[in-house]
Coordinates of C-alpha atoms in Angstrom, one line a residue:
Chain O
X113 CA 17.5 -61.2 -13.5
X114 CA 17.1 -57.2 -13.9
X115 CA 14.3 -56.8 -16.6
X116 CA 15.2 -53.0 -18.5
X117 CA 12.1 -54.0 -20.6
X118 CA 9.9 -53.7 -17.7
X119 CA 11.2 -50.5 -16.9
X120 CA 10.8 -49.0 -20.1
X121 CA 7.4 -50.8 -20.4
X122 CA 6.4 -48.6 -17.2
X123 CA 8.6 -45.4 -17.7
X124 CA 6.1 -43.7 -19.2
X125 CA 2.9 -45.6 -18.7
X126 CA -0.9 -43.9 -18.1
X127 CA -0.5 -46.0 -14.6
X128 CA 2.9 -44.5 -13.3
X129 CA 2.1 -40.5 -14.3
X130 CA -0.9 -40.8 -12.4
X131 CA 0.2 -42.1 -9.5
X132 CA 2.9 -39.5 -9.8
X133 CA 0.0 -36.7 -10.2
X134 CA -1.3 -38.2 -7.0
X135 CA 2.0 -37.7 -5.7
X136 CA 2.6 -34.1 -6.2
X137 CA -1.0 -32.7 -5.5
X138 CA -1.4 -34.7 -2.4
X139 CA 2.3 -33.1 -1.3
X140 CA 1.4 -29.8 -2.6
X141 CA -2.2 -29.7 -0.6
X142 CA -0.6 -31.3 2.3
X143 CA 2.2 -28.6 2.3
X144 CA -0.1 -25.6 1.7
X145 CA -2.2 -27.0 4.5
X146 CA 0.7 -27.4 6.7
X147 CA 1.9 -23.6 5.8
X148 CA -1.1 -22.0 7.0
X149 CA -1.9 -24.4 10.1
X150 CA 1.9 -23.5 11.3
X151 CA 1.6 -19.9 10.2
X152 CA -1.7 -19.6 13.0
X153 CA 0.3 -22.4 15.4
X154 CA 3.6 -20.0 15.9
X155 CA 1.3 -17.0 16.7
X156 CA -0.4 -19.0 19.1
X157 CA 3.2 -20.4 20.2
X158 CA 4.7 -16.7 20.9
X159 CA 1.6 -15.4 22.1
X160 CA 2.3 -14.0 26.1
X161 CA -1.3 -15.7 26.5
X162 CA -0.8 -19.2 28.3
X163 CA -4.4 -19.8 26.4
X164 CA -3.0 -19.5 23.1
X165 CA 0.8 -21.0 23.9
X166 CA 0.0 -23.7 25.6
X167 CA -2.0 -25.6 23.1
X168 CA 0.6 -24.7 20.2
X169 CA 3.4 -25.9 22.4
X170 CA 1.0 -29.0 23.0
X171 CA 0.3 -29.4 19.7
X172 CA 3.7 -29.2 18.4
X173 CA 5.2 -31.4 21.1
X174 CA 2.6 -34.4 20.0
X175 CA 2.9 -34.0 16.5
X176 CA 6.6 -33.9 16.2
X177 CA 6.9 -36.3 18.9
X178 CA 5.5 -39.5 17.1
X179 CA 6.1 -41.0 13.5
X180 CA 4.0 -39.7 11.0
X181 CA 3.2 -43.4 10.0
X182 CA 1.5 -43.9 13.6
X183 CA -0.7 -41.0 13.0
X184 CA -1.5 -42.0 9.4
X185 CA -2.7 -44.9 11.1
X186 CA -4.3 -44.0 13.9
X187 CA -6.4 -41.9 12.0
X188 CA -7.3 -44.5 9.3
X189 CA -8.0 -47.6 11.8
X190 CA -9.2 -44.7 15.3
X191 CA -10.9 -42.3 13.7
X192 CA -14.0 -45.1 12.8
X193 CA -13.3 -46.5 16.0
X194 CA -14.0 -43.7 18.3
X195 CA -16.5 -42.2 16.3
X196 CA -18.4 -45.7 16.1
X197 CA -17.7 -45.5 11.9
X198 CA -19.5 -42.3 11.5
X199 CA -16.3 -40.7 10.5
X200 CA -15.3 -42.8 7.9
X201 CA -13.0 -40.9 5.7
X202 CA -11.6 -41.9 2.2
X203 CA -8.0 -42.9 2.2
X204 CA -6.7 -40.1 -0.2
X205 CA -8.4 -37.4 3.0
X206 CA -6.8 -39.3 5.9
X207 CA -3.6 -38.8 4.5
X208 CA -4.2 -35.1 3.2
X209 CA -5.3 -34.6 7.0
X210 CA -2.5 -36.4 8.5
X211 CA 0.1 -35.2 6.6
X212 CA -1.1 -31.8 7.0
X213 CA -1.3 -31.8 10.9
X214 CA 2.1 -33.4 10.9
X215 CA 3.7 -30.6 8.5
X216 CA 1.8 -28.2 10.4
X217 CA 3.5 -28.5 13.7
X218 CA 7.2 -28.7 11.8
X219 CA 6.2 -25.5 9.7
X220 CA 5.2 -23.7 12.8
X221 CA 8.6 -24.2 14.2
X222 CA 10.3 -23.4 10.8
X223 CA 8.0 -20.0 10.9
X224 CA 8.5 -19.0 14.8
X225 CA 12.4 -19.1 13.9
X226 CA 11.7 -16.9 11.2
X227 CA 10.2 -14.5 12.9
X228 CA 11.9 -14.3 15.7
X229 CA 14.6 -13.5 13.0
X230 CA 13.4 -10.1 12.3
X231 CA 14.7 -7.5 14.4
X232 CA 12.5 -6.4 17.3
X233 CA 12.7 -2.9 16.3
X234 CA 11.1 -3.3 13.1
X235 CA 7.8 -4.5 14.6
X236 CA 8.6 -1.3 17.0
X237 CA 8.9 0.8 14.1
X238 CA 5.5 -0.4 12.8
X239 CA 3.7 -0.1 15.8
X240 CA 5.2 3.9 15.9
X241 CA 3.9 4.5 13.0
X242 CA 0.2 3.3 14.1
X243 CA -0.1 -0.2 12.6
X244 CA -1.9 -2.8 14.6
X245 CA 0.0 -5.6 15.2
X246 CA -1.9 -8.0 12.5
X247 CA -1.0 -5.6 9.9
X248 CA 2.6 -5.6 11.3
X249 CA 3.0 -8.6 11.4
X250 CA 1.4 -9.1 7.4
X251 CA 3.0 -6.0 6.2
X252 CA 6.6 -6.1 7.8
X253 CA 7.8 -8.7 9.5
X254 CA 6.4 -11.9 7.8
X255 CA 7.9 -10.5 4.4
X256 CA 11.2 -10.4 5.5
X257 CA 10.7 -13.6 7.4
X258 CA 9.9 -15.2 4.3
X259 CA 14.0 -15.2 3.5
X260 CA 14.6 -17.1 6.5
X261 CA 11.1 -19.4 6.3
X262 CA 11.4 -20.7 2.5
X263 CA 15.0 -22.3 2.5
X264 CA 13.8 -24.9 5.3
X265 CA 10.4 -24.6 3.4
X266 CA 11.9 -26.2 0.4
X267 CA 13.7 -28.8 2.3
X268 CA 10.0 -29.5 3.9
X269 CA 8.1 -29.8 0.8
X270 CA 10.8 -32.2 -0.8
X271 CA 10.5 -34.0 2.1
X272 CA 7.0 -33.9 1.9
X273 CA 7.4 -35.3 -2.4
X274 CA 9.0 -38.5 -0.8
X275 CA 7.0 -38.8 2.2
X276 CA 3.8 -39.2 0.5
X277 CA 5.3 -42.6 -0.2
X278 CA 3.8 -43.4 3.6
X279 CA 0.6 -43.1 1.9
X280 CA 0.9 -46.5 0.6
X281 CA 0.7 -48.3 3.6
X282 CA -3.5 -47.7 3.4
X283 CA -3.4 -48.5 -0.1
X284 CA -3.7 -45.1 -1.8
X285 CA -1.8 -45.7 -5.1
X286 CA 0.7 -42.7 -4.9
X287 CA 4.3 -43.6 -6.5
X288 CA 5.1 -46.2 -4.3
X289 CA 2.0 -48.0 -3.8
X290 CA 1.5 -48.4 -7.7
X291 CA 5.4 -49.8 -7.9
X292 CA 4.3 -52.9 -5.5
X293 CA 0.4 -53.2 -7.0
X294 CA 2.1 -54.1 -10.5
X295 CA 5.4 -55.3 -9.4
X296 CA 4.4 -57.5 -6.5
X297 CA 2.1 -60.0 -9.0
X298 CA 5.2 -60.0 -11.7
X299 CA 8.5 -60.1 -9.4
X300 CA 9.2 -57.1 -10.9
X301 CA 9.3 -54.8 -7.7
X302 CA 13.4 -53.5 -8.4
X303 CA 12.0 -52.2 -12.0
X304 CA 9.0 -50.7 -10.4
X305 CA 11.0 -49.4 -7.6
X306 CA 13.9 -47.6 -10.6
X307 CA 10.6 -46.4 -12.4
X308 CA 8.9 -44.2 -9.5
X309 CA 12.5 -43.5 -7.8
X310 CA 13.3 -41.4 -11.8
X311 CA 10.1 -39.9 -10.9
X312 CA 11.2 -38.8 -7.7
X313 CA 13.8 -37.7 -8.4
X314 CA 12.2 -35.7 -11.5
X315 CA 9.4 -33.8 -8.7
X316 CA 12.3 -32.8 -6.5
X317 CA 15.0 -31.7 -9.0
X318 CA 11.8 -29.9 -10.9
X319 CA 10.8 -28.4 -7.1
X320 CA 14.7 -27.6 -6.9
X321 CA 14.3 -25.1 -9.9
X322 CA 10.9 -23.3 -8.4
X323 CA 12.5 -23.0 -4.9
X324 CA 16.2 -21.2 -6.1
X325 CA 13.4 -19.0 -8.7
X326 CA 11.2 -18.0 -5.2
X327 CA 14.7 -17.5 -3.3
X328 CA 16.0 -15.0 -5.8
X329 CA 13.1 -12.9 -5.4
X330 CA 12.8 -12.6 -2.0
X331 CA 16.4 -11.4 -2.4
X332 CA 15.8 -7.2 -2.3
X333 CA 19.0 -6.4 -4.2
X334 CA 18.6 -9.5 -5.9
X335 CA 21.7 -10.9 -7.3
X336 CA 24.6 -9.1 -7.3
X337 CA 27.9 -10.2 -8.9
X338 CA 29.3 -11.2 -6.0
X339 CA 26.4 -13.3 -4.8
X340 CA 25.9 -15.0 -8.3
X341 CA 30.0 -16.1 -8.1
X342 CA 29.1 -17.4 -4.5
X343 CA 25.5 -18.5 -5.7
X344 CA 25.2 -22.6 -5.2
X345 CA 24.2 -24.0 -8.1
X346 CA 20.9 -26.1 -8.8
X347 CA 23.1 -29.0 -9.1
X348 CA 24.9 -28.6 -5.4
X349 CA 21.5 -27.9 -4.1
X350 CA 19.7 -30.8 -5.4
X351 CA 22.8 -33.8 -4.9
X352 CA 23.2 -31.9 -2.0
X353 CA 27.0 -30.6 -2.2
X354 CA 28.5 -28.0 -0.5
X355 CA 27.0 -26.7 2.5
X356 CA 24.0 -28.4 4.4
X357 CA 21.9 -25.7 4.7
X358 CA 21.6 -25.7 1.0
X359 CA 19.8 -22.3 -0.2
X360 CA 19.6 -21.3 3.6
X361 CA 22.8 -19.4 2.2
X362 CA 20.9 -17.3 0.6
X363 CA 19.0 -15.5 2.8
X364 CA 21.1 -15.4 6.0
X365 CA 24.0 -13.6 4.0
X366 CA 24.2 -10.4 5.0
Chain R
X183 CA -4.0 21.9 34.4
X184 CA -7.5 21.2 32.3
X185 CA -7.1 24.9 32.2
X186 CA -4.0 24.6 29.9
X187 CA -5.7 22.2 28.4
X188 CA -8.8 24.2 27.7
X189 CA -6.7 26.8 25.8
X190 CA -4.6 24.4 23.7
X191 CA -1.1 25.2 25.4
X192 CA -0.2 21.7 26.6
X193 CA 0.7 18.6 24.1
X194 CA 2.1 16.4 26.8
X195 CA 1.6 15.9 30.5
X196 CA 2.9 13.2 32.4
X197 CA 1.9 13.2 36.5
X198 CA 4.0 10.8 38.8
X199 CA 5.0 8.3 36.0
X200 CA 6.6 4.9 37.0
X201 CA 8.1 2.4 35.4
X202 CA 9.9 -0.9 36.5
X203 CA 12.0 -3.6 34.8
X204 CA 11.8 -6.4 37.2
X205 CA 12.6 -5.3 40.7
X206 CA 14.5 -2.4 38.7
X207 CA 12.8 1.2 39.0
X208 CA 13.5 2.9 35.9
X209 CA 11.3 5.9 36.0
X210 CA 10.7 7.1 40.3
X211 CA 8.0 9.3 39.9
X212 CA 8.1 11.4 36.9
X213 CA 6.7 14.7 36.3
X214 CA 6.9 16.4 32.5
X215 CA 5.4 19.5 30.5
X216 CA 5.5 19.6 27.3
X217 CA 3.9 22.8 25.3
X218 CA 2.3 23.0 22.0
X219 CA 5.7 24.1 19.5
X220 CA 7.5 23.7 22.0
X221 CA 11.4 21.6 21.9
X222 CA 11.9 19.9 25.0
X223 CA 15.5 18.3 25.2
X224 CA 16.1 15.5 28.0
X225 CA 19.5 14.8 28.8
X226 CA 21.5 12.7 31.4
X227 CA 23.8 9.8 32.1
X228 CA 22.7 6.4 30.6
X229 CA 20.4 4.1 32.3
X230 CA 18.7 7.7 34.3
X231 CA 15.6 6.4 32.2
X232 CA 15.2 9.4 29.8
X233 CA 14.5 6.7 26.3
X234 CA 12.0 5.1 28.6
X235 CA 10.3 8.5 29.4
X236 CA 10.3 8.8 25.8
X237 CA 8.8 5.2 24.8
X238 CA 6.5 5.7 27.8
X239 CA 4.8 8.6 26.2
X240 CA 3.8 6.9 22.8
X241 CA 3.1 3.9 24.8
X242 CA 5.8 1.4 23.5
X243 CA 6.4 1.2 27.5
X244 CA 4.0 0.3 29.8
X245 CA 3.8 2.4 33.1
X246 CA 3.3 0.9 36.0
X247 CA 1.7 4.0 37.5
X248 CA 1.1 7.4 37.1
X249 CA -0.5 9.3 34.3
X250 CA 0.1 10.5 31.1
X251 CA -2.1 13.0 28.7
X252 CA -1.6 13.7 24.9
X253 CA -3.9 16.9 24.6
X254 CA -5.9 15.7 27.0
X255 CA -6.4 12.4 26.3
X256 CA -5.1 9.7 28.7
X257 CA -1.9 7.4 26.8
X258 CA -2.6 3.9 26.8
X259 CA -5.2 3.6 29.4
X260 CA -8.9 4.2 30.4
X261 CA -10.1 5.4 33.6
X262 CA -12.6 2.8 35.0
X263 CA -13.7 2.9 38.5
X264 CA -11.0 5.2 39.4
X265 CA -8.4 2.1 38.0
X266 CA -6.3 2.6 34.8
X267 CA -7.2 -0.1 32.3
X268 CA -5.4 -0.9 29.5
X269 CA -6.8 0.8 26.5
X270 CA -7.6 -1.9 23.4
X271 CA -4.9 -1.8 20.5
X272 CA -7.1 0.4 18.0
X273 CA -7.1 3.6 20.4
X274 CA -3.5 2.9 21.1
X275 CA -2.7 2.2 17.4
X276 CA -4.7 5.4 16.2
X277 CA -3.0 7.7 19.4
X278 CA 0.6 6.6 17.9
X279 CA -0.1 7.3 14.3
X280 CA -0.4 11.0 15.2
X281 CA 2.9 10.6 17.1
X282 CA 6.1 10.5 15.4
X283 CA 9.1 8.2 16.8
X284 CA 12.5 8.2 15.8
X285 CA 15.0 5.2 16.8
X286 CA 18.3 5.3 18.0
X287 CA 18.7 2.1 15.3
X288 CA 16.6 4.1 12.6
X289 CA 14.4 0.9 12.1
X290 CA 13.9 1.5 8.3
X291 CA 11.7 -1.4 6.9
X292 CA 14.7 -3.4 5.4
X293 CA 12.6 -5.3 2.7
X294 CA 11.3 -2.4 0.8
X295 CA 13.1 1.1 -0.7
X296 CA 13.1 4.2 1.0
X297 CA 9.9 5.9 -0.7
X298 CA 7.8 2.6 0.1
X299 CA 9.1 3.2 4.1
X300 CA 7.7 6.4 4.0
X301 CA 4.7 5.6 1.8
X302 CA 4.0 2.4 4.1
X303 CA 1.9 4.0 6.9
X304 CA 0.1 6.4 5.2
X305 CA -1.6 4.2 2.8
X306 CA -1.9 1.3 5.0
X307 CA -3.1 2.8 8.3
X308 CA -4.6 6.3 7.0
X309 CA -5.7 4.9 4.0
X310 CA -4.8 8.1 1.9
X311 CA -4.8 7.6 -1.8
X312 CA -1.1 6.2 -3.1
X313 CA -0.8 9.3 -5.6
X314 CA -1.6 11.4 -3.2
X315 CA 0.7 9.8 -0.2
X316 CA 3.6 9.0 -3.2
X317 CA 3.9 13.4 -3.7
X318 CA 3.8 13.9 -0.3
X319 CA 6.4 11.7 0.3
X320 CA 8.6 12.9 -2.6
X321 CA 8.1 16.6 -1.0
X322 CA 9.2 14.8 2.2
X323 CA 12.6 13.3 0.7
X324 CA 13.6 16.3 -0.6
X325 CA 13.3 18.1 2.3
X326 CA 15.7 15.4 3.9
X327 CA 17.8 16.3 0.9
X328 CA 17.2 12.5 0.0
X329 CA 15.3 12.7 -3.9
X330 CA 18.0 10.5 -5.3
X331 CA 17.4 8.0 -2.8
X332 CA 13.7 7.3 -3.1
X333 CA 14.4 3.7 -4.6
X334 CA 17.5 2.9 -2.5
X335 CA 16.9 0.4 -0.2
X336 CA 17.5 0.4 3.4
X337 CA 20.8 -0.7 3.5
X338 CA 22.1 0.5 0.6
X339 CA 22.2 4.6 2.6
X340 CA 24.6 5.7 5.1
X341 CA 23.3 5.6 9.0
X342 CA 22.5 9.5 8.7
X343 CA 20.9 8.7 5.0
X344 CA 18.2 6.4 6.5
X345 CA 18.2 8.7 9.6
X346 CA 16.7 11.4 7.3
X347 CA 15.1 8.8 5.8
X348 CA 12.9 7.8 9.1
X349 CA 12.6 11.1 10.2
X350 CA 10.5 11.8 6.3
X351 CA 9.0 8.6 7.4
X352 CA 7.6 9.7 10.6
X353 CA 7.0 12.9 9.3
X354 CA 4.6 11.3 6.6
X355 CA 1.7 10.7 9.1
X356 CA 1.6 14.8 10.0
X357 CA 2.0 13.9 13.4
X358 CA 1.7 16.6 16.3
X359 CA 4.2 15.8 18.0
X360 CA 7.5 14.1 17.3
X361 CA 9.8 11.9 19.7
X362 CA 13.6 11.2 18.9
X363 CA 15.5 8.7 20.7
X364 CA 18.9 9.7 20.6
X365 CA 18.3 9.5 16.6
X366 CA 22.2 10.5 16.4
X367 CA 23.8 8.1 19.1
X368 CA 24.4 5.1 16.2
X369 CA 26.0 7.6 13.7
X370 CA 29.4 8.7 12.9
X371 CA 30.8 11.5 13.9
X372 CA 30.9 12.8 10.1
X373 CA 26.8 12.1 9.7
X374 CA 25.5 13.3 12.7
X375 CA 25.2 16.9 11.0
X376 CA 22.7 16.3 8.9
X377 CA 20.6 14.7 10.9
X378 CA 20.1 17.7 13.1
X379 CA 20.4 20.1 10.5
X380 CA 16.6 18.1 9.8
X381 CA 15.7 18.2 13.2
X382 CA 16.9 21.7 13.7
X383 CA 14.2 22.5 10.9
X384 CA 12.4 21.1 12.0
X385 CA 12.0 23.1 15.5
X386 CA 12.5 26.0 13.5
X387 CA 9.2 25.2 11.5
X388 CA 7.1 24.9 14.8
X389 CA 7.0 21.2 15.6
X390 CA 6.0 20.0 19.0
X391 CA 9.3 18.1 19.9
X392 CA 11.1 16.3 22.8
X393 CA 14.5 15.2 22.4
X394 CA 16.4 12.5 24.4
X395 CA 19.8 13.7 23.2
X396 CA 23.6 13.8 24.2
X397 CA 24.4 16.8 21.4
X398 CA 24.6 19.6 23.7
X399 CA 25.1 21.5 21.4
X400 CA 22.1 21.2 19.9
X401 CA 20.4 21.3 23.1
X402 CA 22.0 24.5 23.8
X403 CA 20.5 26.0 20.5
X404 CA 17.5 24.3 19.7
X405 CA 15.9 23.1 23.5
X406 CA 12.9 25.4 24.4
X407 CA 13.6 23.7 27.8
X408 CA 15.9 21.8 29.0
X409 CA 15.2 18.5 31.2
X410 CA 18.3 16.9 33.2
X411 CA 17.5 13.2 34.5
X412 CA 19.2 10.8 37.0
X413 CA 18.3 7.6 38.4
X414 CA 14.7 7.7 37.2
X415 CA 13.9 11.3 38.3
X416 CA 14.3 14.7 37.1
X417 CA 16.4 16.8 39.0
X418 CA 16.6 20.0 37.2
X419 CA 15.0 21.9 34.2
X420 CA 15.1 25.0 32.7
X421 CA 15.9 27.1 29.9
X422 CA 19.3 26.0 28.2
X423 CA 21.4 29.0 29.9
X424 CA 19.9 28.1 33.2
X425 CA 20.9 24.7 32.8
X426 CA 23.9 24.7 31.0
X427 CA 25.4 28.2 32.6
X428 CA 23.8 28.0 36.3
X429 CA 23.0 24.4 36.6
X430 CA 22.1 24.4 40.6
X431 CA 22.1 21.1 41.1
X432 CA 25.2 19.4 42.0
X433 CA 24.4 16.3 39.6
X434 CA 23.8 18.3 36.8
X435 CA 26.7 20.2 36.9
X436 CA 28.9 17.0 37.7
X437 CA 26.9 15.2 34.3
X438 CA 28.1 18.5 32.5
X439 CA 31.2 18.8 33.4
X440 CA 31.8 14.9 32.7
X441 CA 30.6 15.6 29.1
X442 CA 31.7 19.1 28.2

């Protein structure tokens, strides 16, 4: 019989807000990480050096091309292995680096697409004007990148919020791990399971709200009245209504 | 020719240049002049390799051989053991910032407002002081007749507004010499005026110029000299009369006629 007692009981329990803590700064690390690994792996990528595009590609390929559970794993029961348990890592830093490598390769696909975006002439133009192609690349074309980069960016790091819930499977008491430590004992797992899936929900409608904010000002003429009739809604964007690009809308109007 | 050199005549001096795309020979062997104030207008049917020249010069092209000088100094390349190496991006970054390029497609930065386009460069690759670089730059829009646009952005101004708008941008870095890429081929009709009315003052004021253009009639008035290319070669030059008056080659005066 569905217990609402139990879920009340847990709702708002010490136990449950900080696992979902552990949650959101193991995704937001995780992401961050993942940003600035693909930020360097899609230079490397559309580098004309084989050198520097061939381990990218490699990279990519491997880290895209097998579940992010099996490298959680591999790196929790291999890493001791190989290293004959001199690398033993806590669980919460196996995760952080696995997730992170994983996003990174995904994020450096995401980020080669939005520069490749940019129009060729504006690195052109930069490069007329006597800017060296770091400073380019950092003052001109990532910035107008960014539109195209932090749609899919969102979608990443609410992927990344329900994710984490992998984390579980080496015993790191994130959301999901803490709904089967207490409701395993008690046969209460379907209450646990409503209790962390409201606070999933919360993190991503909540992440929802920051991502339309960043969107708008990336926007140069921000919103005009046209745009804020056509402008999706938090609510499309979050149950996921309308178009499914979601805020990619946004930027690629125009 | 160090001699010209020596006395400060010569901005530009390209010896045998050549350029390929693929098994394409865009530039055969190109030979070019260009004096200190002086306007140097290239014409000639598309795909005769005159933008290329143009890109060559600033080094947004890579030549495949020959040479080319900017007072002197060897574009894009060192001299090591009698081979041409390619020069490291610092000396090539620092050689363009006293060149100024102007694109057929304008290339205004697109995220930020006219003022911060022109303002960009100066700051961040001469490091001048913003005040400073902001008055200049204010001085620069008015000249372009542009003061009410400073905090437009890009694609909020006409095609001949952001023109004017790169042209105060290039003009920004007090280059020596300027390049323009057929800076009024992606205009209508209606706004190509004002664009040369700039560049026009431009001449007028003593800038070092060449122009890849198909406004004769600018050429006519403006062009110190005038350069006619085909198929990767130059077949005739002169002064604008000789040219457009007594053309002697028979591809010159077929282009001419084609156009006129």
């Amino acid at each position: 019989m569905f217990r609402w007692d139990i879920v009340w009981q847990f709702l708002f329990s010490g136990f449950i807000i900080q696992a979902a803590w552990t949650t959101l700064w193991i995704s937001v690390v995780a992401q961050f990480c993942g940003v600035v690994l693909g930020l360097f792996l899609a230079l490397m990528r559309m580098s004309r050096f084989p050198l520097l595009s061939g381990p990218a590609r490699a990279y990519i390929w491997f880290f895209r091309g097998s579940p992010l559970l099996v490298q959680v794993l591999l790196l929790w029961d291999g890493l001791p292995k190989v290293s004959n348990n001199v690398l033993l890592l806590p669980d919460f830093a196996v995760i952080l680096v696995a997730f992170s490598l994983n996003e990174g390769a995904y994020m450096a696909e995401i980020i080669r697409a939005g520069i490749s975006s940019v129009d060729t002439g504006q690195m052109e133009a930069a490069k007329s004007l006597g800017m060296r192609y770091a400073l380019a690349m950092r003052r001109i074309v990532l910035p107008q990148a960014a539109r195209v980069i932090v749609p899919p960016l969102g979608n990443e790091f609410n992927n990344m919020l329900k994710t984490t819930s992998i984390a579980s499977v080496i015993g790191l008491e994130e959301l999901t791990g803490t709904a089967e430590i207490f409701g395993s004992p008690t046969f209460s797992i379907f209450e646990l399971l409503i209790v962390v899936t409201f606070y999933y929900l919360l993190l991503t409608t909540l992440w929802g709200f920051v991502q339309s904010w960043i969107e708008n000002r990336l926007n140069p003429d921000r919103v005009t009245k046209l745009e804020l009739k056509e402008k999706k809604s938090w609510t499309e964007r979050m149950i996921g209504l309308g178009s499914r690009t979601g805020g990619g809308t946004l930027a690629s109007r125009r | 020719m160090s001699a010209q050199w020596a006395n400060g005549i010569e901005m530009v001096r390209a010896e045998n240049v050549v350029k390929r795309f693929g098994s394409l020979t865009v530039l055969n062997g190109v030979d070019l002049s260009v004096k200190r104030k002086q306007v140097v207008v290239i014409i000639g049917p598309s795909g005769s390799g005159k933008t290329t020249m143009l890109r060559c010069i600033n080094h947004l092209e890579k030549i495949d051989s020959g040479r080319i000088y900017i007072e002197g100094q060897l574009v894009g390349y060192r001299e090591q053991a009698g081979r041409l190496v390619e020069d490291n991006e610092a000396s090539i970054a620092h050689m363009r910032s006293q060149i100024g390029f102007v694109f057929q497609r304008f290339n205004l930065f697109a995220h930020i407002t006219a003022l911060d386009n022109i303002i960009e460069a100066p700051i961040h690759v001469l490091h001048q002081p913003r005040v400073e670089v902001t008055e200049r730059a204010m001085g620069l829009l008015e000249k372009v007749g542009l003061t009410e646009k400073a905090r437009a952005y890009p694609h909020k101004l006409s095609g001949g507004q952001q023109q004017r708008v790169a042209i105060a941008r290039a003009l920004a870095m007090n280059p020596k010499l300027m390049l323009f890429d057929e800076a009024t081929s992606a205009l209508d009709p209606e706004l190509v005026g004002e664009v040369l009315k700039v560049m026009r003052q431009l001449a007028e004021e003593g800038m070092t110029m060449v122009v890849v253009t198909h406004e004769m009639g600018f050429a006519r008035e403006v062009a110190d000299r005038v350069i006619f290319m085909d198929k990767g070669v130059i077949v005739e030059e002169g002064s604008a009369e000789q040219i457009f008056d007594n053309a002697e080659n028979e591809r010159t005066r077929g282009f001419l006629r084609s156009i006129l």
